[in-house]
PDB file of C-alpha atoms in Angstrom:
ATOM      1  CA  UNK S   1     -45.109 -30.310 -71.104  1.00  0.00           C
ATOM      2  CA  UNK S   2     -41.942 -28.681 -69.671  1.00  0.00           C
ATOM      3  CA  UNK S   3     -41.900 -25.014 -68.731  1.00  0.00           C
ATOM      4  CA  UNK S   4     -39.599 -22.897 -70.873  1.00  0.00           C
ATOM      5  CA  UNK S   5     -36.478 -21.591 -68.166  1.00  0.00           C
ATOM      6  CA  UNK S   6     -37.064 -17.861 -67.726  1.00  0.00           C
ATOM      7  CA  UNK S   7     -34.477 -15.510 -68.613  1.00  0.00           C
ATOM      8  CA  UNK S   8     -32.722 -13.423 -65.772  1.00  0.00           C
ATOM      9  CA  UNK S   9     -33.036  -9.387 -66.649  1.00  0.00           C
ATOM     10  CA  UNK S  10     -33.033  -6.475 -64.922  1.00  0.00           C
ATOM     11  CA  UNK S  11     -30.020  -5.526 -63.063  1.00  0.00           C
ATOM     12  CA  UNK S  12     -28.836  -8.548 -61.475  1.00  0.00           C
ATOM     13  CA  UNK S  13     -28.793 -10.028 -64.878  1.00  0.00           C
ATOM     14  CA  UNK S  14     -26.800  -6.948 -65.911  1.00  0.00           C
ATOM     15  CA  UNK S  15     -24.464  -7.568 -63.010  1.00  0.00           C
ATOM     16  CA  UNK S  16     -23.794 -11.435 -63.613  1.00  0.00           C
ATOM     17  CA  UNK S  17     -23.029 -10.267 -67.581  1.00  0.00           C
ATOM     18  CA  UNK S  18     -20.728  -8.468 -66.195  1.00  0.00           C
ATOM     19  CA  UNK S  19     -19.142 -10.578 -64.224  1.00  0.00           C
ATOM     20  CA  UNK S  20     -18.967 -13.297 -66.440  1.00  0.00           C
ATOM     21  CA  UNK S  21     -17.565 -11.069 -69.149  1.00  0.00           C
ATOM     22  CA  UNK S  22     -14.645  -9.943 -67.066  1.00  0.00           C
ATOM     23  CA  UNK S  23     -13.943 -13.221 -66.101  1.00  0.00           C
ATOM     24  CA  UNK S  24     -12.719 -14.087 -69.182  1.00  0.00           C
ATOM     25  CA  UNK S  25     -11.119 -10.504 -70.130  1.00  0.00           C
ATOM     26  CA  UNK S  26      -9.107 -10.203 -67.467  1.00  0.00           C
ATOM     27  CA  UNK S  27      -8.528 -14.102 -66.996  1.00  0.00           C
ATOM     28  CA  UNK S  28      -7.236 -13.254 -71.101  1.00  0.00           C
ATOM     29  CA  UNK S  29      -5.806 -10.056 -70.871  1.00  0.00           C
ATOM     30  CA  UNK S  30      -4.760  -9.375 -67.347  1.00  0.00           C
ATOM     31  CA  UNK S  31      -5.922  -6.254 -65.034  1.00  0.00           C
ATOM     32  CA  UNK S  32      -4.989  -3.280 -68.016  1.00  0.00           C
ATOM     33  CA  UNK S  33      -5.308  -5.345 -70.997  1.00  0.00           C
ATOM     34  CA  UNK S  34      -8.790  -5.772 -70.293  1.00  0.00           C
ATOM     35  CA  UNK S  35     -10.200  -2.102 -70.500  1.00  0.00           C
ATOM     36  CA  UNK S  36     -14.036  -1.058 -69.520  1.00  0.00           C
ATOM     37  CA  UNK S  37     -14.779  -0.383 -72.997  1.00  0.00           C
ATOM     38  CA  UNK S  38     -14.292  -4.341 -73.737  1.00  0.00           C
ATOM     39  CA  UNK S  39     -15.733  -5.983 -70.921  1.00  0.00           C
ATOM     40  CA  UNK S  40     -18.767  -3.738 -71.252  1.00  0.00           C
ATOM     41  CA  UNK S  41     -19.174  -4.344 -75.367  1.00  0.00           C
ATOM     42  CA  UNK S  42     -18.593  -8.090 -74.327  1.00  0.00           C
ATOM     43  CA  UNK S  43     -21.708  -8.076 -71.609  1.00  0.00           C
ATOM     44  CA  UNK S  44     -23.712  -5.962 -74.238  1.00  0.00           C
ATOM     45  CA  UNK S  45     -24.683  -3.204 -71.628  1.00  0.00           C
ATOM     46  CA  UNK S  46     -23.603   0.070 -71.259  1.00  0.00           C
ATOM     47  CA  UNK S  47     -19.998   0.680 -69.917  1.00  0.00           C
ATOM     48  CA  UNK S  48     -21.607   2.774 -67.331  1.00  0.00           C
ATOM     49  CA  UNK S  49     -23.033  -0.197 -65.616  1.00  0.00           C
ATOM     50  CA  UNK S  50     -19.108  -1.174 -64.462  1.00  0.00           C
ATOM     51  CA  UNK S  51     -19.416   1.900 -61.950  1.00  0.00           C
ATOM     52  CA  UNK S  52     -22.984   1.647 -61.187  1.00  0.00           C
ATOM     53  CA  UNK S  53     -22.547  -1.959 -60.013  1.00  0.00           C
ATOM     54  CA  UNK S  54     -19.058  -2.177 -59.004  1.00  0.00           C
ATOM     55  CA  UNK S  55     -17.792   0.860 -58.562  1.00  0.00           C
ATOM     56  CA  UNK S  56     -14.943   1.002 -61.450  1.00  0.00           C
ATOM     57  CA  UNK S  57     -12.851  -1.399 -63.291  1.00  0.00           C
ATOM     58  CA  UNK S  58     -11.391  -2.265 -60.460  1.00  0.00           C
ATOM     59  CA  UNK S  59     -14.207  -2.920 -58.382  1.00  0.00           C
ATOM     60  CA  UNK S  60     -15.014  -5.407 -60.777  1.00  0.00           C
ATOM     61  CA  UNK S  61     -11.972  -6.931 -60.739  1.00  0.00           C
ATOM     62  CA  UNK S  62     -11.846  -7.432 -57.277  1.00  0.00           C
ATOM     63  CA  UNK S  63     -14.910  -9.278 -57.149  1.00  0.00           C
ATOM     64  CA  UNK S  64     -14.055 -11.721 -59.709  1.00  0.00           C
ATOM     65  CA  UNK S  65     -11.134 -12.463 -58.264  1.00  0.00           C
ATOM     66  CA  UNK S  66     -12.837 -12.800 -54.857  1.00  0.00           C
ATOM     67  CA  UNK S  67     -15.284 -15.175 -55.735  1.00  0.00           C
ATOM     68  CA  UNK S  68     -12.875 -18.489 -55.883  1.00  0.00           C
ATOM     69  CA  UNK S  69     -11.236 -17.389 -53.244  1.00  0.00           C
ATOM     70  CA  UNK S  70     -13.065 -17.369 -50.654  1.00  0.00           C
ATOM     71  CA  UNK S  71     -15.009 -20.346 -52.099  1.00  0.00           C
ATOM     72  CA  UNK S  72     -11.897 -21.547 -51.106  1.00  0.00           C
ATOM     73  CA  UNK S  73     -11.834 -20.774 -47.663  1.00  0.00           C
ATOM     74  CA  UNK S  74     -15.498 -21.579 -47.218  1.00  0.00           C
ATOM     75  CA  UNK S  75     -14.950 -25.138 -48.162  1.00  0.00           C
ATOM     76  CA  UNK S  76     -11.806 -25.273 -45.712  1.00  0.00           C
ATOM     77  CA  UNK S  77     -14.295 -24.077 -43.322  1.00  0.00           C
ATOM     78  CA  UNK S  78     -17.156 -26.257 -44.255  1.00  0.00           C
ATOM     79  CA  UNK S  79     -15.085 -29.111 -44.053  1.00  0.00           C
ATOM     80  CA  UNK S  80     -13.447 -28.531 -40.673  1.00  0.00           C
ATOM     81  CA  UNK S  81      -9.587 -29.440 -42.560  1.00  0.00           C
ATOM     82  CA  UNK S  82      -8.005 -28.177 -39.795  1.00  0.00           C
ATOM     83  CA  UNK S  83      -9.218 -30.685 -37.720  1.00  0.00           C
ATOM     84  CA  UNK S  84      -8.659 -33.760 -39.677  1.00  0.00           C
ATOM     85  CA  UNK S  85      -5.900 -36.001 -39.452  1.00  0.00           C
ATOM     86  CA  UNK S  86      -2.399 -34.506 -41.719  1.00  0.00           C
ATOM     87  CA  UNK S  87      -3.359 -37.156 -44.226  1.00  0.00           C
ATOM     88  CA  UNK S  88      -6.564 -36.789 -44.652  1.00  0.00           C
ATOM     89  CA  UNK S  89      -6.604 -32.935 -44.895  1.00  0.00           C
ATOM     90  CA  UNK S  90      -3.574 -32.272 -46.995  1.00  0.00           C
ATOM     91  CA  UNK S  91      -5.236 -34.819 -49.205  1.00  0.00           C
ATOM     92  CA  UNK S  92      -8.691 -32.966 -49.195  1.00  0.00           C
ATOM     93  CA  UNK S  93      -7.121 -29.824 -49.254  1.00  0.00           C
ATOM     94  CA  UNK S  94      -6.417 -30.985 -52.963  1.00  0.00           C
ATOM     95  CA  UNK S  95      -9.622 -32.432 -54.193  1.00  0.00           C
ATOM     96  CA  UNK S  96     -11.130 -29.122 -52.544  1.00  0.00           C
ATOM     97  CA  UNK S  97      -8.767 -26.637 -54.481  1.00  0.00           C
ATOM     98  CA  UNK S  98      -9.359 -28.535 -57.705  1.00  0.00           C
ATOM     99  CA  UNK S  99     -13.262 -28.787 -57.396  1.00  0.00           C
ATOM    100  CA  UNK S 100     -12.834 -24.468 -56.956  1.00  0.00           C
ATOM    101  CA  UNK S 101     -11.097 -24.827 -60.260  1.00  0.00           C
ATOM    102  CA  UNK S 102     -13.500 -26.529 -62.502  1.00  0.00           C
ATOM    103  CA  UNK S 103     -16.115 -24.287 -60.955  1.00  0.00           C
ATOM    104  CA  UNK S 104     -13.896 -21.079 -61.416  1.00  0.00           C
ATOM    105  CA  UNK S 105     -11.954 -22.415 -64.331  1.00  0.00           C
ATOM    106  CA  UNK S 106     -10.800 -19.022 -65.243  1.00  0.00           C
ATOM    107  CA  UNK S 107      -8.878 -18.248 -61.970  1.00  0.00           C
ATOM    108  CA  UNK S 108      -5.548 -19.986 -62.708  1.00  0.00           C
ATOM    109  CA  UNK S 109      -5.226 -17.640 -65.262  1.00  0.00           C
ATOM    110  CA  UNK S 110      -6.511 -14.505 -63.142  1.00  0.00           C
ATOM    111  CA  UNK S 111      -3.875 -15.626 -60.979  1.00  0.00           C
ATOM    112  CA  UNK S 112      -1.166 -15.328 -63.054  1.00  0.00           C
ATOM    113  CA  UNK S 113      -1.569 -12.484 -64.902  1.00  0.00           C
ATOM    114  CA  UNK S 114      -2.410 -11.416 -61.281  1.00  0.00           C
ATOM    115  CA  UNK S 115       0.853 -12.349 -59.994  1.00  0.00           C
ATOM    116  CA  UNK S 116       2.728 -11.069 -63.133  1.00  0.00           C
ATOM    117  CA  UNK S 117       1.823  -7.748 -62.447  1.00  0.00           C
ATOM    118  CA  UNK S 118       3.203  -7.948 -59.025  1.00  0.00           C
ATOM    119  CA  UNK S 119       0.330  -8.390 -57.123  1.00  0.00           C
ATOM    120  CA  UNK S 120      -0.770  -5.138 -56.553  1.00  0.00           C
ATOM    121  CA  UNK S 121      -3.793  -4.662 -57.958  1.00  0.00           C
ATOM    122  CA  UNK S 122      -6.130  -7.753 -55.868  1.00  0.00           C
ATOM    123  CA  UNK S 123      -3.653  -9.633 -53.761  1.00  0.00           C
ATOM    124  CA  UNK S 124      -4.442  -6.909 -51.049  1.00  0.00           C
ATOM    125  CA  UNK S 125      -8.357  -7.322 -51.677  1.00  0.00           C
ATOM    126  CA  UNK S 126      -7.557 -11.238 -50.879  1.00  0.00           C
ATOM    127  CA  UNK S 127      -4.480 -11.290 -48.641  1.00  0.00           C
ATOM    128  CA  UNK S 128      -6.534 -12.914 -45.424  1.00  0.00           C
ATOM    129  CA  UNK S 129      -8.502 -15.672 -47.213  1.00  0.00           C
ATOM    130  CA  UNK S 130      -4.731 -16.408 -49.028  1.00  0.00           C
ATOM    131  CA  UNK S 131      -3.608 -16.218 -45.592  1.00  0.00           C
ATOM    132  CA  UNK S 132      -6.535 -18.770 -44.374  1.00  0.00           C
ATOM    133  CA  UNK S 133      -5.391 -21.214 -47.051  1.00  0.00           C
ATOM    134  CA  UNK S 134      -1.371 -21.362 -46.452  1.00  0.00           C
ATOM    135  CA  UNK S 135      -1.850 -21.191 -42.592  1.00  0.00           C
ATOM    136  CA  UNK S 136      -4.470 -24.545 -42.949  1.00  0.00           C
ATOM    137  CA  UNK S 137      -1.911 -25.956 -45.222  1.00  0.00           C
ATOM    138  CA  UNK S 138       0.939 -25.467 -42.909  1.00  0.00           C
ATOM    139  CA  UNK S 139      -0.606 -26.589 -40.220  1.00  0.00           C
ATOM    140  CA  UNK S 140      -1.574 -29.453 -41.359  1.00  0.00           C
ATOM    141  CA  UNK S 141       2.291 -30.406 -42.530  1.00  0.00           C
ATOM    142  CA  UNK S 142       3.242 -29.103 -38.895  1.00  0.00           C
ATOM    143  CA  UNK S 143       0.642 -31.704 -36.831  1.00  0.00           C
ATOM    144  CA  UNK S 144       1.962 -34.437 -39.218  1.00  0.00           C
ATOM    145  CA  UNK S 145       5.724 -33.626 -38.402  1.00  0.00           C
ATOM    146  CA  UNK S 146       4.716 -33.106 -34.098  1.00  0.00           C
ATOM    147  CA  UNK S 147       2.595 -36.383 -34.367  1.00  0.00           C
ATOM    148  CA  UNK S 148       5.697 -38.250 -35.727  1.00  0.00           C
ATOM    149  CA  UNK S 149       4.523 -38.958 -39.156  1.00  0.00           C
ATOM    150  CA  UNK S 150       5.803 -36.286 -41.763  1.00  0.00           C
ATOM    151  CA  UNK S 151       9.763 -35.670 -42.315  1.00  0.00           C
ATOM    152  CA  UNK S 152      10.811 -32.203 -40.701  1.00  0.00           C
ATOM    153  CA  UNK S 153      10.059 -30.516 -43.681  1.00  0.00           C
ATOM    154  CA  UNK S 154       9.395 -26.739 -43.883  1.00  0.00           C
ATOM    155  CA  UNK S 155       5.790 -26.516 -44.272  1.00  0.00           C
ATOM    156  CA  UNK S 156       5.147 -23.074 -46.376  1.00  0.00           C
ATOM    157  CA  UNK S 157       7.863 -24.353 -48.727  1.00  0.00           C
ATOM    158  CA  UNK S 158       5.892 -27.266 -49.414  1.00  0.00           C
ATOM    159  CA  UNK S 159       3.047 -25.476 -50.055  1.00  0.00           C
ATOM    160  CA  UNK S 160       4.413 -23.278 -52.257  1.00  0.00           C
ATOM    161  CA  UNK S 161       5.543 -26.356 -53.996  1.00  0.00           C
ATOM    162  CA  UNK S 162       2.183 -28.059 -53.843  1.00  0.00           C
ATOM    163  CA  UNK S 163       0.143 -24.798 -55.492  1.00  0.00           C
ATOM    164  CA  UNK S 164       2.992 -24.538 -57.782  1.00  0.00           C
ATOM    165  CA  UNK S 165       1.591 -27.870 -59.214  1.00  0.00           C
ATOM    166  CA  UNK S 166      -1.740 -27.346 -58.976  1.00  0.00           C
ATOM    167  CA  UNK S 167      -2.333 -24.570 -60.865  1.00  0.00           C
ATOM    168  CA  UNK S 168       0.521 -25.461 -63.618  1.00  0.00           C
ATOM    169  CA  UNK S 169      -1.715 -28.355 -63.906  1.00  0.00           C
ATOM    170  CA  UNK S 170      -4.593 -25.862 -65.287  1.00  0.00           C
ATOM    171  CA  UNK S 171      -2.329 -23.475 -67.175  1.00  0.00           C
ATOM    172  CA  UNK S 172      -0.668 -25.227 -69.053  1.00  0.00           C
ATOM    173  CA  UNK S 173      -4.239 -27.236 -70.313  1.00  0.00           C
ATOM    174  CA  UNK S 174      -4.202 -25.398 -73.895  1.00  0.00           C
ATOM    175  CA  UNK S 175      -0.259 -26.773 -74.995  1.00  0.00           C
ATOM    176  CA  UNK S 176      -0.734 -29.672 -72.899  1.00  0.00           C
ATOM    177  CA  UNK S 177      -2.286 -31.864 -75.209  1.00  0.00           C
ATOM    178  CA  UNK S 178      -0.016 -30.931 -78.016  1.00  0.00           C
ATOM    179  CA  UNK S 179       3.285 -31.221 -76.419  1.00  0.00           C
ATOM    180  CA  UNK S 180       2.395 -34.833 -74.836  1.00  0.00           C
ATOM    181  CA  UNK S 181       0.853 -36.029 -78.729  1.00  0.00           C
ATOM    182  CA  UNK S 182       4.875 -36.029 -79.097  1.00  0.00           C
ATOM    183  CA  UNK S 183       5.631 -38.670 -76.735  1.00  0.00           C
ATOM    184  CA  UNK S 184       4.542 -42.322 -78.259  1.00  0.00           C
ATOM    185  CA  UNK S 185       4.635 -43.314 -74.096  1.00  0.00           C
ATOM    186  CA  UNK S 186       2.684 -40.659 -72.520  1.00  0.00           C
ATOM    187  CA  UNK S 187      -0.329 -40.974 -71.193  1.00  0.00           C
ATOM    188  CA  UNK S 188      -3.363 -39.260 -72.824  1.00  0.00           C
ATOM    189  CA  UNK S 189      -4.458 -35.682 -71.152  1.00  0.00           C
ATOM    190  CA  UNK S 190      -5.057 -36.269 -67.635  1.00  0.00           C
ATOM    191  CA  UNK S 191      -8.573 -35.314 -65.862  1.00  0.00           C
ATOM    192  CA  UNK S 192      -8.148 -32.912 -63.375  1.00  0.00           C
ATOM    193  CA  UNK S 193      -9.577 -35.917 -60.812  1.00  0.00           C
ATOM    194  CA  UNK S 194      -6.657 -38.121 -61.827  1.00  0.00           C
ATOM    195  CA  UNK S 195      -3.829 -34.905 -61.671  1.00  0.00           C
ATOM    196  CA  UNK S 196      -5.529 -34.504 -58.234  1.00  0.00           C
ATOM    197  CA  UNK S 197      -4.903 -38.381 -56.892  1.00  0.00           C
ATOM    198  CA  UNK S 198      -1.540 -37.923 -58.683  1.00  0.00           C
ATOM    199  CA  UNK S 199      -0.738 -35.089 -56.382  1.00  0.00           C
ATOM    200  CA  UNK S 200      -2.225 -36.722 -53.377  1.00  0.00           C
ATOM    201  CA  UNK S 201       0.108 -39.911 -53.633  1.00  0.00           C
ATOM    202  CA  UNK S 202       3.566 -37.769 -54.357  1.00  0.00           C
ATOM    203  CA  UNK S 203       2.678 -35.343 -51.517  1.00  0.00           C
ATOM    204  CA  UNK S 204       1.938 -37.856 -48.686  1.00  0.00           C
ATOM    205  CA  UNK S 205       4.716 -40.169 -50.039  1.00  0.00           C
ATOM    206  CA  UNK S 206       7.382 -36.878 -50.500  1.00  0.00           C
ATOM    207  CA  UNK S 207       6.154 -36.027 -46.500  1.00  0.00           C
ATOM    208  CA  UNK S 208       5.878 -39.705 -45.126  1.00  0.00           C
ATOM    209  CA  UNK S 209       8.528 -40.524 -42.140  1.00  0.00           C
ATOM    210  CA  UNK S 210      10.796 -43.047 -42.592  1.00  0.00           C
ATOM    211  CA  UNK S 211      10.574 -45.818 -40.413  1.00  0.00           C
ATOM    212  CA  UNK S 212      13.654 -46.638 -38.043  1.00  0.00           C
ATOM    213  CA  UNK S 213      14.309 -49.800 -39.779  1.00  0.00           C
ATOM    214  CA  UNK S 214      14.708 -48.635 -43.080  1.00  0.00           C
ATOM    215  CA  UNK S 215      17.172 -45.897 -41.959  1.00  0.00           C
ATOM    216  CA  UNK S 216      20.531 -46.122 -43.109  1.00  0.00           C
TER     217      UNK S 216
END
């Protein structure tokens, strides 16, 4: 006979409530559209909780915009991309930013109505483990293009470029479906696995050197 799963309570189940509440508030509403009062009557506790656990709205905020973040940068980390061949970490780099996704699937959207606001409110909260992630990225792009093997491309533009896609990828998920249902050629929704080898190929094709004999 299997044992019933016990329900979390007490204040760490308050906390994750929380947490998971304001996820998708502010991931909805953005930083002000998402007021205490909401997030609290949404996690069922008492809007007191928000300061008692983190401190304020904003507190809270921070955190959940924290958490994929330096996922992030712990799987860079983990995973030594820095070390690996341009190839092979540009191409990991990738497969680990979309795996944070569909575990945080919220954050493209925090993101955005992150960036929309200018930035202000959590950027600074984040600004080293963002600054982990381009400087991996661009370094990567830079040991390809010393080692002979990428075009002399400018690396932060190209990974402006390359997060550009990524997380238009998962924004645009809702109206994606519709707007392709319009096209009798296109190719049903893509899984974020197959966006992800998509990317992959273009990238490492856009940054391959050409060979002397095919130069004109």
């Amino acid at each position: 006979m299997k044992s019933k799963r016990k329900i979390a309570t007490g204040p760490e189940a308050t906390r994750q409530a929380l947490h998971c509440a304001a996820t998708e508030l502010f991931a909805q509403r953005g930083f002000k559209g998402a007021t205490a009062e909401l997030i609290a009557r949404k996690a069922g506790v008492n809007k007191s909780m928000i300061n008692y656990h983190f401190r304020g709205k904003k507190g809270l905020y921070h955190a959940v915009l924290r958490g994929p973040v330096e996922e992030l940068v712990a799987e860079i980390e983990r995973t030594g991309l820095a070390r690996l061949e341009p190839e092979e970490g540009l191409g990991r780099f990738v497969e680990l930013f979309t795996g944070v996704v569909e575990h945080h699937p919220r954050f493209p959207g925090l993101m955005l109505h992150e960036l929309l606001a200018g930035g202000s409110v959590a950027i600074p909260e984040v600004l080293g483990c963002l600054r982990t992630v381009v400087g991996t990225v661009a370094g990567l792009i830079r040991k390809g293009i010393r080692l002979g093997r990428f075009r002399p491309v400018d690396p932060y533009l190209t990974h402006i470029g390359l997060m550009g896609g990524l997380l238009h990828f998962f924004i645009t998920a809702p109206l994606r479906g519709a707007v392709l249902a319009g096209f009798q050629d296109a190719p049903r929704d893509p899984t974020a696995s197959k966006y992800a080898a998509h990317v992959q190929e273009m990238l490492l094709r856009g940054l391959a050197a050409q060979s002397p004999g095919r130069r004109k």
